[in-house]
Short mmCIF file of N, CA, C and O in Angstrom, two decimals:
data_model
loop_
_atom_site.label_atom_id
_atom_site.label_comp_id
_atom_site.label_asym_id
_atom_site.label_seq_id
_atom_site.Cartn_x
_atom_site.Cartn_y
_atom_site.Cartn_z
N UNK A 1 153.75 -8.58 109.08
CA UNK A 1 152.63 -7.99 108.37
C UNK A 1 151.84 -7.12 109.36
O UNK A 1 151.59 -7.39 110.54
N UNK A 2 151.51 -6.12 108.72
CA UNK A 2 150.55 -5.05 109.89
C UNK A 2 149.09 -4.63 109.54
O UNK A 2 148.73 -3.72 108.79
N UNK A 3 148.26 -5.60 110.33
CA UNK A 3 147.14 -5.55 109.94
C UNK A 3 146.86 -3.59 110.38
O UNK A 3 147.44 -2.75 111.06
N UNK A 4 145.13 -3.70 109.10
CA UNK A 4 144.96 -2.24 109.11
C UNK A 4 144.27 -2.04 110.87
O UNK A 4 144.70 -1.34 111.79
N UNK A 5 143.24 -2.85 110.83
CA UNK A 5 142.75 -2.88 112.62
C UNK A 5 143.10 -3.81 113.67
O UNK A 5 143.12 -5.04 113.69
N UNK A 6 143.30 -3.15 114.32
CA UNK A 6 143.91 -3.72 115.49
C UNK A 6 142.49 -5.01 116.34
O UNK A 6 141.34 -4.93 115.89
N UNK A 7 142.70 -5.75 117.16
CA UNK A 7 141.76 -6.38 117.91
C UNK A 7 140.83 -5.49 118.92
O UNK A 7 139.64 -5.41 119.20
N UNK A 8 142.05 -4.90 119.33
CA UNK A 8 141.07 -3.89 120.16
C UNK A 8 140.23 -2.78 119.97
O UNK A 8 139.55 -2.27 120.86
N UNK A 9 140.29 -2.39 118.69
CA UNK A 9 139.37 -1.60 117.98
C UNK A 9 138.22 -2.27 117.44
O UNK A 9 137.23 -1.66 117.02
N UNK A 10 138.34 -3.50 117.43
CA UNK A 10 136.91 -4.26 116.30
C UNK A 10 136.14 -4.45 118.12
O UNK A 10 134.94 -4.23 118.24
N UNK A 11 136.92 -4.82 119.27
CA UNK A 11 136.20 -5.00 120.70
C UNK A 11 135.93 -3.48 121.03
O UNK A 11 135.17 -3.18 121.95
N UNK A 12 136.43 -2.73 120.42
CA UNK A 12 135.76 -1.63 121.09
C UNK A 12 134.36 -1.24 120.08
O UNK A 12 133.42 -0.72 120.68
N UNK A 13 134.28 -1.38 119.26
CA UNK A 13 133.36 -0.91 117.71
C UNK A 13 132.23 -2.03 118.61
O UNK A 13 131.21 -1.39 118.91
N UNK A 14 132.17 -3.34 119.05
CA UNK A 14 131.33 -3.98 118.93
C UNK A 14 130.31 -3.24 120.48
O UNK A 14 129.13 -2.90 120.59
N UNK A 15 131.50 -3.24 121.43
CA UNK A 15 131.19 -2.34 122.98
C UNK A 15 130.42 -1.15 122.15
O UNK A 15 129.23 -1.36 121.92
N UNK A 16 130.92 -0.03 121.72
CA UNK A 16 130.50 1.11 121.46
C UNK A 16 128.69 0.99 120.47
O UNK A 16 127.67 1.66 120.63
N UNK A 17 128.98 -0.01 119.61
CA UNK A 17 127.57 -0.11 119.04
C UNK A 17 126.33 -0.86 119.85
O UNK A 17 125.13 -0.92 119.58
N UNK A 18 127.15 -1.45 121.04
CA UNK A 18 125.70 -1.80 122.26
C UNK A 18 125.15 -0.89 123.09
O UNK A 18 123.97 -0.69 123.38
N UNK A 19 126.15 -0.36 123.43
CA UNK A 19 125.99 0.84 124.25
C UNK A 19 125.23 2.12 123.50
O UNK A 19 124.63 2.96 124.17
N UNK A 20 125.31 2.21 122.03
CA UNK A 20 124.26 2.61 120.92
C UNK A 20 123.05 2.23 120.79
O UNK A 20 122.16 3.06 120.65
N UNK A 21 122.81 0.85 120.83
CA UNK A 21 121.45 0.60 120.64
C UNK A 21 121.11 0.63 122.07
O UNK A 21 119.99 1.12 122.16
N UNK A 22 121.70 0.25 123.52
CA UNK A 22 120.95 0.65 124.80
C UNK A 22 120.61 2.39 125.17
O UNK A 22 119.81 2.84 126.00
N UNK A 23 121.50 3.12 124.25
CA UNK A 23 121.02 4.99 124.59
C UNK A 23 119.70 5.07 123.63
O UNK A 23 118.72 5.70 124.01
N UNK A 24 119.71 4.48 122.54
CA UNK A 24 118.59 4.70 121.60
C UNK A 24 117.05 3.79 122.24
O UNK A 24 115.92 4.12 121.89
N UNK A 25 117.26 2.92 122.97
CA UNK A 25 115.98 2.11 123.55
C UNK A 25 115.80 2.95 124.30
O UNK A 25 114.74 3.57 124.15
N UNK A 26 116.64 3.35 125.36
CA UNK A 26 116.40 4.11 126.35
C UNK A 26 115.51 5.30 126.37
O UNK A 26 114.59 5.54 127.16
N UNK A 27 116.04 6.16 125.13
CA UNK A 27 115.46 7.31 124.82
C UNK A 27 113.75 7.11 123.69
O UNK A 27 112.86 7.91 123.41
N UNK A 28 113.90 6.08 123.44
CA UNK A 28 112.79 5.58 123.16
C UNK A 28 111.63 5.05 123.77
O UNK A 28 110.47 4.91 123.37
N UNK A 29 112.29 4.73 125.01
CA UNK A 29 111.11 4.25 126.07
C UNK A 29 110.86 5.39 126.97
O UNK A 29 109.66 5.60 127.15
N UNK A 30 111.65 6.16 127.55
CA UNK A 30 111.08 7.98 127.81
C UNK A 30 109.92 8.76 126.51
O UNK A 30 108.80 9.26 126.56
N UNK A 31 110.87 8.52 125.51
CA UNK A 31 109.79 9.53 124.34
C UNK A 31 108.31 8.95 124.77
O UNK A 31 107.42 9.57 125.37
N UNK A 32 108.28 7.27 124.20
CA UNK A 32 107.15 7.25 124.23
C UNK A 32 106.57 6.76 125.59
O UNK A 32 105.58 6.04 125.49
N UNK A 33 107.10 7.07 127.04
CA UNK A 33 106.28 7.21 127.93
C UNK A 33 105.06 8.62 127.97
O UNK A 33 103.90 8.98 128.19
N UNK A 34 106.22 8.95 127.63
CA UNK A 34 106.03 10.91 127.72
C UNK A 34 104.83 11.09 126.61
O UNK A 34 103.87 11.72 127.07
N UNK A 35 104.68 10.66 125.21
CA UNK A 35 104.02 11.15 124.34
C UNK A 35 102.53 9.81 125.11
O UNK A 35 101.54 10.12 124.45
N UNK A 36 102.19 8.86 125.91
CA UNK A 36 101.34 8.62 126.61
C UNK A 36 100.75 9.35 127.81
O UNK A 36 99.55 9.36 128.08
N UNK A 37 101.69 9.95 128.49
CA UNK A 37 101.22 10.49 129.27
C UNK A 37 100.31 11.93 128.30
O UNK A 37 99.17 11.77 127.88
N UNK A 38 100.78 12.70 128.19
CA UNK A 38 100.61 13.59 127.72
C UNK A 38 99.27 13.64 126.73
O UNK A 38 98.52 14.60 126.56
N UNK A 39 99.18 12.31 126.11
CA UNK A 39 98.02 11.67 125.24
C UNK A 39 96.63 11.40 126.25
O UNK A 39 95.52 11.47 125.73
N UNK A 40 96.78 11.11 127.56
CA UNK A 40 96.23 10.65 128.47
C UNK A 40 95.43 12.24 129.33
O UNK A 40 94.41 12.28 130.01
N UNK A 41 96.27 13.24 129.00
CA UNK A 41 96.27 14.40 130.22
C UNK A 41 96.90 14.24 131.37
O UNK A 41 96.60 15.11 132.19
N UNK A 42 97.81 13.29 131.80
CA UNK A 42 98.13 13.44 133.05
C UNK A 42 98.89 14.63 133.23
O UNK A 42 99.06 15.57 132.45
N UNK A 43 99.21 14.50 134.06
CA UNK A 43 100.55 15.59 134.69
C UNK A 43 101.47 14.55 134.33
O UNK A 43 101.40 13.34 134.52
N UNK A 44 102.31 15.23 133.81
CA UNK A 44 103.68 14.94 133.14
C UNK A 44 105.58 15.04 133.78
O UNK A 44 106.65 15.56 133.47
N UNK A 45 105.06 14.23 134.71
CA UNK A 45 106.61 13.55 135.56
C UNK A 45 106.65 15.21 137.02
O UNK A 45 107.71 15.67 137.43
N UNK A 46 105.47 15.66 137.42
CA UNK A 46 105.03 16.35 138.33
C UNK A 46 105.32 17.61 138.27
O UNK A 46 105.73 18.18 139.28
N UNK A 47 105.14 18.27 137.07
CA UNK A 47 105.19 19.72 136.57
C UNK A 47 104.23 20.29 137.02
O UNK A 47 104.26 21.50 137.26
N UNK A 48 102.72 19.23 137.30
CA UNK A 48 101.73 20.40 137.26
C UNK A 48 101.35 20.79 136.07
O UNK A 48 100.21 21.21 135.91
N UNK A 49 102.13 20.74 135.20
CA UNK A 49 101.70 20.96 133.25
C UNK A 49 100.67 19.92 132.80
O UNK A 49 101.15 18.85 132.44
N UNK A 50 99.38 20.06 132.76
CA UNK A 50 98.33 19.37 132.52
C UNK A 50 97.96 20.08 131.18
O UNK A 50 97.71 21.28 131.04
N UNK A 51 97.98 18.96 130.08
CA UNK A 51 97.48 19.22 128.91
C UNK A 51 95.79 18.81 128.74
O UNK A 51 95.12 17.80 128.92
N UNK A 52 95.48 20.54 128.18
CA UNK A 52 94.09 20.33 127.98
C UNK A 52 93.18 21.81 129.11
O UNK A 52 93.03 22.98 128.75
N UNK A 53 92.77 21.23 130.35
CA UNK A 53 92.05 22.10 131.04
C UNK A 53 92.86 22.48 132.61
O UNK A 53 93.41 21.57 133.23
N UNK A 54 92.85 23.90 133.12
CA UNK A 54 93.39 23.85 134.30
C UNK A 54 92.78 23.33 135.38
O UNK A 54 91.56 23.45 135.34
N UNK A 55 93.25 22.75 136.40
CA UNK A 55 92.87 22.62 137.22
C UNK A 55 92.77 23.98 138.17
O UNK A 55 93.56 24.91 138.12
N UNK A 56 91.19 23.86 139.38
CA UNK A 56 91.42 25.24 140.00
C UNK A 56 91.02 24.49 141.48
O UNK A 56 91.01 25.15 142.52
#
């Protein structure tokens, strides 16, 4: 009998959907560093891009 999925496809599906939710935290904990800083005025990861007033 020939199953339709193989074992190593359901171990790879389970690998591939962790490695999904660790790119999506990831990029979630940048966004919202970034949308704090930026909320705050700092300088933003050392651009010098200060939201709000220049510095002179």
């Amino acid at each position: 009998m020939i199953r339709a999925t193989h074992e190593l496809h359901e171990r790879r599906k389970g690998r591939n959907l962790g490695l999904g939710i660790l790119l999506l935290a990831f990029v979630g904990i940048v966004f919202g560093m970034t949308i704090v800083k930026i909320g705050n005025g700092e300088d933003v990861l050392g651009t010098g891009m200060v939201s709000g007033e220049v510095s002179q």
